[in-house]
Short mmCIF file of C-alpha atoms in Angstrom, two decimals:
data_model
loop_
_atom_site.label_atom_id
_atom_site.label_comp_id
_atom_site.label_asym_id
_atom_site.label_seq_id
_atom_site.Cartn_x
_atom_site.Cartn_y
_atom_site.Cartn_z
CA UNK A 1 -23.34 -56.63 15.02
CA UNK A 2 -25.31 -53.46 15.55
CA UNK A 3 -28.15 -54.93 13.54
CA UNK A 4 -28.52 -57.83 16.03
CA UNK A 5 -30.50 -57.56 19.27
CA UNK A 6 -28.70 -57.58 22.58
CA UNK A 7 -30.73 -60.64 23.62
CA UNK A 8 -29.62 -62.86 20.71
CA UNK A 9 -25.99 -61.85 21.23
CA UNK A 10 -26.25 -63.21 24.77
CA UNK A 11 -27.28 -66.69 23.44
CA UNK A 12 -24.61 -69.18 22.56
CA UNK A 13 -25.04 -71.91 19.94
CA UNK A 14 -25.80 -75.47 21.00
CA UNK A 15 -22.59 -77.18 21.97
CA UNK A 16 -24.11 -80.55 21.34
CA UNK A 17 -25.05 -79.65 17.76
CA UNK A 18 -21.66 -78.06 17.20
CA UNK A 19 -19.76 -81.16 18.28
CA UNK A 20 -22.01 -83.40 16.27
CA UNK A 21 -21.40 -81.16 13.18
CA UNK A 22 -17.66 -81.36 13.65
CA UNK A 23 -17.78 -85.12 14.09
CA UNK A 24 -19.79 -85.36 10.87
CA UNK A 25 -17.20 -83.23 9.00
CA UNK A 26 -14.36 -85.48 10.23
CA UNK A 27 -16.32 -88.57 9.29
CA UNK A 28 -16.94 -87.15 5.78
CA UNK A 29 -13.25 -86.55 5.48
CA UNK A 30 -12.66 -90.23 5.89
CA UNK A 31 -11.89 -90.43 9.63
CA UNK A 32 -13.34 -93.07 11.85
CA UNK A 33 -15.53 -91.25 14.30
CA UNK A 34 -17.84 -92.56 17.01
CA UNK A 35 -20.43 -90.06 18.24
CA UNK A 36 -21.74 -90.36 21.83
CA UNK A 37 -22.78 -86.74 21.83
CA UNK A 38 -26.35 -86.87 20.70
CA UNK A 39 -29.32 -87.32 23.00
CA UNK A 40 -31.42 -89.31 20.54
CA UNK A 41 -32.75 -92.86 20.93
CA UNK A 42 -31.30 -95.40 18.49
CA UNK A 43 -34.60 -97.32 18.32
CA UNK A 44 -37.31 -96.95 15.74
CA UNK A 45 -40.48 -95.05 16.28
CA UNK A 46 -43.15 -97.55 17.39
CA UNK A 47 -44.92 -99.20 14.47
CA UNK A 48 -48.38 -97.92 15.55
CA UNK A 49 -47.14 -94.30 15.47
CA UNK A 50 -45.43 -94.71 12.06
CA UNK A 51 -48.51 -96.21 10.57
CA UNK A 52 -50.76 -93.53 12.05
CA UNK A 53 -48.53 -90.90 10.40
CA UNK A 54 -48.83 -92.64 6.99
CA UNK A 55 -52.61 -92.93 7.44
CA UNK A 56 -52.85 -89.20 8.26
CA UNK A 57 -51.07 -88.30 5.01
CA UNK A 58 -53.13 -90.66 2.94
CA UNK A 59 -56.33 -89.35 4.56
CA UNK A 60 -55.37 -85.78 3.72
CA UNK A 61 -54.92 -84.68 7.40
CA UNK A 62 -52.48 -82.01 6.23
CA UNK A 63 -54.23 -78.78 7.17
CA UNK A 64 -53.96 -76.41 10.09
CA UNK A 65 -55.26 -77.69 13.38
CA UNK A 66 -56.20 -75.91 16.58
CA UNK A 67 -53.17 -73.99 17.82
CA UNK A 68 -53.10 -75.99 21.12
CA UNK A 69 -53.32 -79.33 19.35
CA UNK A 70 -56.15 -81.59 18.09
CA UNK A 71 -58.78 -82.34 20.68
CA UNK A 72 -58.28 -86.05 20.67
CA UNK A 73 -54.51 -85.71 21.32
CA UNK A 74 -55.07 -83.27 24.18
CA UNK A 75 -57.59 -85.74 25.60
CA UNK A 76 -55.03 -88.55 25.33
CA UNK A 77 -52.43 -86.38 27.02
CA UNK A 78 -54.82 -85.66 29.88
CA UNK A 79 -55.51 -89.38 30.19
CA UNK A 80 -51.74 -90.07 30.21
CA UNK A 81 -51.25 -87.66 33.08
CA UNK A 82 -54.09 -89.34 35.02
CA UNK A 83 -52.86 -92.85 34.26
CA UNK A 84 -49.16 -92.41 34.79
CA UNK A 85 -48.97 -89.58 37.32
CA UNK A 86 -52.34 -89.43 39.06
CA UNK A 87 -52.82 -85.86 37.89
CA UNK A 88 -56.26 -84.56 36.85
CA UNK A 89 -56.25 -82.10 33.93
CA UNK A 90 -58.96 -81.21 31.46
CA UNK A 91 -57.98 -81.05 27.75
CA UNK A 92 -58.19 -77.21 28.02
CA UNK A 93 -55.32 -77.36 30.52
CA UNK A 94 -53.13 -79.17 28.00
CA UNK A 95 -50.89 -77.53 25.32
CA UNK A 96 -49.30 -79.56 22.51
CA UNK A 97 -46.27 -77.84 20.98
CA UNK A 98 -43.51 -78.40 18.40
CA UNK A 99 -41.31 -80.37 20.78
CA UNK A 100 -40.70 -80.15 24.51
CA UNK A 101 -38.33 -77.25 23.87
CA UNK A 102 -41.15 -75.03 22.48
CA UNK A 103 -43.25 -75.79 25.56
CA UNK A 104 -40.50 -74.49 27.80
CA UNK A 105 -39.94 -71.43 25.64
CA UNK A 106 -43.67 -70.69 25.56
CA UNK A 107 -43.74 -70.95 29.37
CA UNK A 108 -40.84 -68.60 29.90
CA UNK A 109 -42.22 -66.11 27.41
CA UNK A 110 -45.62 -66.22 29.10
CA UNK A 111 -44.49 -65.73 32.73
CA UNK A 112 -41.07 -64.14 32.87
CA UNK A 113 -40.58 -60.35 33.06
CA UNK A 114 -37.21 -58.57 32.51
CA UNK A 115 -35.06 -58.98 35.54
CA UNK A 116 -36.98 -61.80 37.11
CA UNK A 117 -35.03 -64.95 38.01
CA UNK A 118 -35.18 -68.58 37.05
CA UNK A 119 -33.53 -71.10 39.38
CA UNK A 120 -31.60 -73.73 37.44
CA UNK A 121 -29.83 -76.58 39.23
CA UNK A 122 -26.59 -77.53 37.55
CA UNK A 123 -25.85 -79.77 35.74
CA UNK A 124 -28.70 -78.57 33.54
CA UNK A 125 -30.06 -79.18 30.12
CA UNK A 126 -28.06 -76.76 27.91
CA UNK A 127 -31.05 -74.73 26.73
CA UNK A 128 -32.55 -73.59 29.99
CA UNK A 129 -30.20 -70.63 30.73
CA UNK A 130 -30.21 -69.30 27.20
CA UNK A 131 -34.02 -69.48 26.97
CA UNK A 132 -34.28 -67.53 30.16
CA UNK A 133 -31.91 -64.86 28.75
CA UNK A 134 -34.12 -64.59 25.66
CA UNK A 135 -36.93 -63.47 27.93
CA UNK A 136 -34.59 -60.94 29.50
CA UNK A 137 -34.69 -62.90 32.73
CA UNK A 138 -31.76 -63.90 34.91
CA UNK A 139 -30.64 -67.52 35.21
CA UNK A 140 -29.68 -68.37 38.87
CA UNK A 141 -27.47 -71.43 38.72
CA UNK A 142 -27.37 -73.60 41.78
CA UNK A 143 -24.44 -76.08 41.70
CA UNK A 144 -25.12 -79.61 42.80
CA UNK A 145 -22.65 -82.40 43.59
CA UNK A 146 -22.13 -86.08 42.96
CA UNK A 147 -22.51 -86.64 46.66
CA UNK A 148 -26.14 -85.42 46.33
CA UNK A 149 -26.61 -87.36 43.06
CA UNK A 150 -26.58 -84.02 41.18
CA UNK A 151 -29.94 -82.92 42.62
CA UNK A 152 -30.83 -79.64 44.26
CA UNK A 153 -31.68 -79.95 47.90
CA UNK A 154 -34.47 -78.16 49.82
CA UNK A 155 -31.76 -76.30 51.80
CA UNK A 156 -30.04 -75.05 48.64
CA UNK A 157 -33.40 -73.85 47.25
CA UNK A 158 -34.19 -72.01 50.46
CA UNK A 159 -30.91 -70.18 50.25
CA UNK A 160 -31.43 -68.71 46.76
CA UNK A 161 -35.14 -68.01 46.78
CA UNK A 162 -36.32 -64.39 46.87
CA UNK A 163 -39.25 -62.35 45.75
CA UNK A 164 -37.72 -61.92 42.20
CA UNK A 165 -37.62 -65.65 41.58
CA UNK A 166 -40.31 -66.67 39.11
CA UNK A 167 -39.48 -70.16 37.92
CA UNK A 168 -37.70 -73.24 39.34
CA UNK A 169 -36.59 -75.89 36.84
CA UNK A 170 -36.62 -79.57 37.85
CA UNK A 171 -35.52 -82.21 35.30
CA UNK A 172 -36.05 -85.83 36.23
CA UNK A 173 -34.56 -88.12 35.07
CA UNK A 174 -31.93 -85.56 34.10
CA UNK A 175 -30.15 -84.69 30.99
CA UNK A 176 -27.10 -84.88 31.43
CA UNK A 177 -26.87 -86.93 34.60
CA UNK A 178 -29.70 -89.45 34.38
CA UNK A 179 -30.48 -88.91 38.04
CA UNK A 180 -34.19 -88.85 39.15
CA UNK A 181 -35.76 -87.10 42.20
CA UNK A 182 -37.46 -89.33 44.68
CA UNK A 183 -40.93 -88.63 46.12
CA UNK A 184 -39.25 -87.76 49.39
CA UNK A 185 -36.91 -85.28 47.73
CA UNK A 186 -39.75 -83.62 45.86
CA UNK A 187 -41.76 -83.41 49.10
CA UNK A 188 -38.90 -81.57 50.80
CA UNK A 189 -38.64 -79.12 47.80
CA UNK A 190 -42.39 -78.71 47.98
CA UNK A 191 -42.15 -77.56 51.59
CA UNK A 192 -39.95 -74.71 50.48
CA UNK A 193 -42.04 -73.83 47.36
CA UNK A 194 -45.10 -73.70 49.56
CA UNK A 195 -43.65 -70.56 51.27
CA UNK A 196 -43.37 -68.81 47.96
CA UNK A 197 -46.80 -68.69 46.18
CA UNK A 198 -45.40 -66.64 43.26
CA UNK A 199 -42.92 -69.34 42.27
CA UNK A 200 -43.74 -71.53 39.28
CA UNK A 201 -42.19 -75.05 39.25
CA UNK A 202 -41.37 -76.19 35.68
CA UNK A 203 -40.86 -79.92 35.96
CA UNK A 204 -39.27 -81.37 32.74
CA UNK A 205 -40.19 -85.09 32.73
CA UNK A 206 -39.20 -85.91 29.13
CA UNK A 207 -37.25 -89.01 30.21
CA UNK A 208 -39.99 -90.22 32.64
CA UNK A 209 -40.41 -93.60 30.90
CA UNK A 210 -36.70 -94.44 30.81
CA UNK A 211 -36.15 -95.39 34.45
CA UNK A 212 -34.17 -98.44 35.71
CA UNK A 213 -33.82 -100.78 38.70
CA UNK A 214 -37.57 -100.99 39.20
CA UNK A 215 -37.70 -97.45 40.40
CA UNK A 216 -41.07 -95.65 40.49
CA UNK A 217 -41.23 -92.31 38.80
CA UNK A 218 -42.55 -89.33 40.71
CA UNK A 219 -43.38 -85.86 39.43
CA UNK A 220 -43.64 -82.66 41.54
CA UNK A 221 -47.40 -81.95 41.37
CA UNK A 222 -48.22 -85.65 42.07
CA UNK A 223 -46.20 -85.50 45.28
CA UNK A 224 -47.42 -81.99 46.23
CA UNK A 225 -51.05 -81.97 44.96
CA UNK A 226 -51.73 -78.64 46.76
CA UNK A 227 -49.04 -77.02 44.60
CA UNK A 228 -50.58 -78.14 41.31
CA UNK A 229 -51.60 -74.55 40.54
CA UNK A 230 -47.90 -73.54 40.84
CA UNK A 231 -46.67 -76.33 38.56
CA UNK A 232 -46.21 -76.74 34.85
CA UNK A 233 -45.62 -80.44 34.05
CA UNK A 234 -43.64 -80.75 30.72
CA UNK A 235 -43.27 -83.95 28.74
CA UNK A 236 -43.49 -85.34 25.20
CA UNK A 237 -42.92 -88.27 22.90
CA UNK A 238 -39.33 -87.52 21.72
CA UNK A 239 -37.38 -89.74 24.03
CA UNK A 240 -39.87 -92.33 25.41
CA UNK A 241 -41.34 -93.13 21.98
CA UNK A 242 -38.26 -92.45 19.84
CA UNK A 243 -39.95 -89.67 18.05
CA UNK A 244 -37.38 -86.86 18.17
CA UNK A 245 -37.80 -85.78 14.54
CA UNK A 246 -41.61 -85.72 14.89
CA UNK A 247 -41.35 -82.67 17.20
CA UNK A 248 -44.26 -83.22 19.61
CA UNK A 249 -44.05 -81.99 23.15
CA UNK A 250 -46.84 -81.34 25.60
CA UNK A 251 -47.48 -79.82 28.94
CA UNK A 252 -50.20 -79.32 31.57
CA UNK A 253 -50.85 -76.65 34.10
CA UNK A 254 -53.16 -73.90 35.34
CA UNK A 255 -55.65 -72.76 32.70
CA UNK A 256 -54.50 -69.10 32.83
CA UNK A 257 -50.86 -70.05 32.12
CA UNK A 258 -51.69 -72.63 29.48
CA UNK A 259 -53.87 -70.11 27.60
CA UNK A 260 -51.08 -67.55 27.81
CA UNK A 261 -48.63 -70.08 26.42
CA UNK A 262 -51.08 -70.90 23.69
CA UNK A 263 -51.19 -67.19 22.80
CA UNK A 264 -47.38 -67.18 22.40
CA UNK A 265 -47.52 -70.26 20.34
CA UNK A 266 -50.32 -68.81 18.13
CA UNK A 267 -48.05 -65.81 17.28
CA UNK A 268 -44.96 -67.94 16.64
CA UNK A 269 -45.37 -71.35 15.17
CA UNK A 270 -49.16 -71.80 15.44
CA UNK A 271 -50.19 -75.46 15.60
CA UNK A 272 -47.66 -78.35 15.79
CA UNK A 273 -47.40 -80.60 12.74
CA UNK A 274 -50.81 -82.19 11.97
CA UNK A 275 -49.39 -85.55 10.85
CA UNK A 276 -47.08 -85.79 13.88
CA UNK A 277 -50.00 -85.17 16.16
CA UNK A 278 -51.76 -88.21 14.80
CA UNK A 279 -48.62 -90.26 15.25
CA UNK A 280 -48.23 -89.08 18.83
CA UNK A 281 -51.88 -89.90 19.51
CA UNK A 282 -51.13 -93.49 18.37
CA UNK A 283 -47.95 -93.68 20.46
CA UNK A 284 -49.72 -92.54 23.63
CA UNK A 285 -52.65 -94.91 23.20
CA UNK A 286 -50.92 -97.89 21.65
CA UNK A 287 -48.98 -100.89 23.03
CA UNK A 288 -45.76 -100.38 25.03
CA UNK A 289 -43.90 -103.61 24.13
CA UNK A 290 -41.34 -101.78 22.02
CA UNK A 291 -40.79 -99.21 24.79
CA UNK A 292 -40.37 -101.85 27.44
CA UNK A 293 -37.71 -103.64 25.37
CA UNK A 294 -35.85 -100.35 24.72
CA UNK A 295 -35.68 -99.58 28.46
CA UNK A 296 -34.39 -103.11 29.24
CA UNK A 297 -31.66 -102.66 26.60
CA UNK A 298 -30.66 -99.28 27.98
CA UNK A 299 -30.38 -100.67 31.44
CA UNK A 300 -27.96 -103.35 30.24
CA UNK A 301 -25.84 -100.74 28.41
CA UNK A 302 -25.89 -98.44 31.38
CA UNK A 303 -24.56 -101.11 33.73
CA UNK A 304 -21.78 -102.01 31.31
CA UNK A 305 -20.75 -98.48 30.59
CA UNK A 306 -20.55 -97.31 34.26
CA UNK A 307 -18.29 -100.25 35.13
CA UNK A 308 -16.17 -99.68 32.03
CA UNK A 309 -15.72 -95.96 32.67
CA UNK A 310 -14.85 -96.49 36.38
CA UNK A 311 -12.17 -98.95 35.24
CA UNK A 312 -10.34 -96.13 33.43
CA UNK A 313 -7.85 -94.34 35.72
CA UNK A 314 -8.83 -90.71 36.35
CA UNK A 315 -12.45 -91.14 35.55
CA UNK A 316 -15.29 -91.61 38.09
CA UNK A 317 -18.96 -92.17 37.27
CA UNK A 318 -22.01 -92.65 39.49
CA UNK A 319 -24.85 -94.96 38.48
CA UNK A 320 -27.70 -92.99 36.81
CA UNK A 321 -31.33 -93.79 37.58
CA UNK A 322 -32.59 -93.40 34.05
CA UNK A 323 -32.42 -91.56 30.67
CA UNK A 324 -29.54 -92.75 28.52
CA UNK A 325 -26.56 -90.75 29.80
CA UNK A 326 -23.56 -91.19 32.09
CA UNK A 327 -21.92 -88.06 33.41
CA UNK A 328 -18.45 -89.04 34.83
CA UNK A 329 -15.95 -86.78 36.44
CA UNK A 330 -12.62 -86.48 34.64
CA UNK A 331 -10.86 -84.56 37.45
CA UNK A 332 -8.09 -87.07 37.36
CA UNK A 333 -7.13 -86.08 33.81
CA UNK A 334 -7.05 -82.33 34.29
CA UNK A 335 -3.48 -81.09 34.43
CA UNK A 336 -2.09 -84.06 32.57
CA UNK A 337 -0.23 -83.75 29.25
CA UNK A 338 -0.82 -85.75 26.04
CA UNK A 339 2.17 -87.40 24.17
CA UNK A 340 2.04 -84.58 21.70
CA UNK A 341 2.44 -82.00 24.48
CA UNK A 342 -1.23 -80.80 24.85
CA UNK A 343 -2.00 -79.68 28.42
CA UNK A 344 -5.41 -80.95 29.38
CA UNK A 345 -6.43 -77.84 31.27
CA UNK A 346 -10.21 -78.44 31.30
CA UNK A 347 -13.03 -80.56 29.94
CA UNK A 348 -13.31 -78.48 26.76
CA UNK A 349 -9.71 -79.25 25.79
CA UNK A 350 -10.23 -82.89 26.75
CA UNK A 351 -13.33 -83.20 24.56
CA UNK A 352 -11.39 -81.75 21.62
CA UNK A 353 -8.47 -84.07 22.27
CA UNK A 354 -10.63 -87.18 22.46
CA UNK A 355 -12.27 -86.25 19.20
CA UNK A 356 -9.02 -85.73 17.43
CA UNK A 357 -6.94 -88.50 19.10
CA UNK A 358 -9.54 -91.22 19.77
CA UNK A 359 -12.19 -90.36 17.24
CA UNK A 360 -14.89 -90.18 19.94
CA UNK A 361 -17.33 -87.28 20.15
CA UNK A 362 -18.58 -86.32 23.68
CA UNK A 363 -20.07 -83.20 25.24
CA UNK A 364 -18.03 -81.25 27.81
CA UNK A 365 -19.59 -80.81 31.25
CA UNK A 366 -18.99 -77.04 31.02
CA UNK A 367 -21.86 -76.79 28.57
CA UNK A 368 -24.18 -78.23 31.24
CA UNK A 369 -22.85 -75.89 33.94
CA UNK A 370 -20.58 -78.55 35.49
CA UNK A 371 -16.90 -78.27 34.38
CA UNK A 372 -14.67 -81.31 34.87
CA UNK A 373 -17.21 -83.79 33.56
CA UNK A 374 -18.12 -85.43 30.18
CA UNK A 375 -21.57 -86.55 28.96
CA UNK A 376 -21.73 -89.99 27.42
CA UNK A 377 -24.84 -90.96 25.55
CA UNK A 378 -25.37 -94.73 25.36
CA UNK A 379 -28.15 -94.50 22.84
CA UNK A 380 -25.87 -96.47 20.52
CA UNK A 381 -25.26 -100.23 19.99
CA UNK A 382 -23.32 -102.21 22.53
CA UNK A 383 -20.54 -102.80 19.96
CA UNK A 384 -20.30 -99.13 19.33
CA UNK A 385 -20.03 -98.42 23.08
CA UNK A 386 -17.29 -100.97 23.55
CA UNK A 387 -15.30 -99.59 20.65
CA UNK A 388 -15.61 -96.04 21.95
CA UNK A 389 -14.57 -96.92 25.47
CA UNK A 390 -11.63 -98.99 24.21
CA UNK A 391 -10.39 -95.99 22.21
CA UNK A 392 -10.80 -93.66 25.20
CA UNK A 393 -8.98 -96.10 27.55
CA UNK A 394 -6.07 -96.31 25.15
CA UNK A 395 -5.87 -92.48 24.94
CA UNK A 396 -6.07 -92.08 28.70
CA UNK A 397 -3.26 -94.66 29.18
CA UNK A 398 -0.93 -92.43 27.08
CA UNK A 399 -1.35 -89.35 29.31
CA UNK A 400 1.76 -88.07 31.16
#
């Protein structure tokens, strides 16, 4: 272990990937396993994007590109921000990266100094705290509650802010909860941020397009235009356009920060995949019929799943605004015993028990900073969802 850096020893492996790998092993061994653990759309990449990727290959578009992304894609991203979010950015203020995750990592590497703090509301996307640790920064976790729809309040933010705080993460709609911030909530947070000109707001909008019930999406800089120079708006094509494996994320922000992020990218991965950039360009500029149908399907699944989970004794779920996750509390199960004598002491044990007993793979809330919960992904077919919930209900009914 002496050969490994202190920083890498502080980082834990992805729990989502670990659970997915174990489920795959059990499936390969002949067991019937349903995985609701992966945050990946079950729809195909839009036809226009697929065809653009093929055309790029056939045209020989397989060389290095500009580190920050091809000019036409950065222009399309700028137009997307103007069209969807009423945000004005020039292509020079846009960075295209190898997935949204690299955008976030570039940002933290570019702005965080050792000992500085990043405010992370919990539940959080699993990678935020570990990426902060890799920059030798300190994650400041702010616990939210179901009563506040798992969103940080302006009052909570005011309590934790200090001169050492450098970054505030906002994720809307959220992974793992699916909850989205309203314009009013973002305005209240903006009133606090306004008092701290050194704070950078990193708003992760990857699930922006997957929003239900006719709700209108709002992002931080759109609601607080005077704070645009303190905001990095992060997004990508992975979730909305079913392009997880293409690995294209993008972000917009002040030119000085975007250039610094590009410098980090230039010394790490260099440009994102050239073929994927052409596919992302087609996705951003093409028809949205397939996207619209996907969102309608997810909304139907969400409605069914929330009702089905709330019908299971000991489980309680609130209705998410978007994304494709439900994050129920399983407080009613903790302390119970299985027929084989296993004490369900926490959500980690419960996840392992459900995988072994019911053959359903889920992610424990502990991994998202919220023990006592489970994350369900409903990016699977309706039949698969119904089978999974039936198995879980039967397992829950056996508890003592």
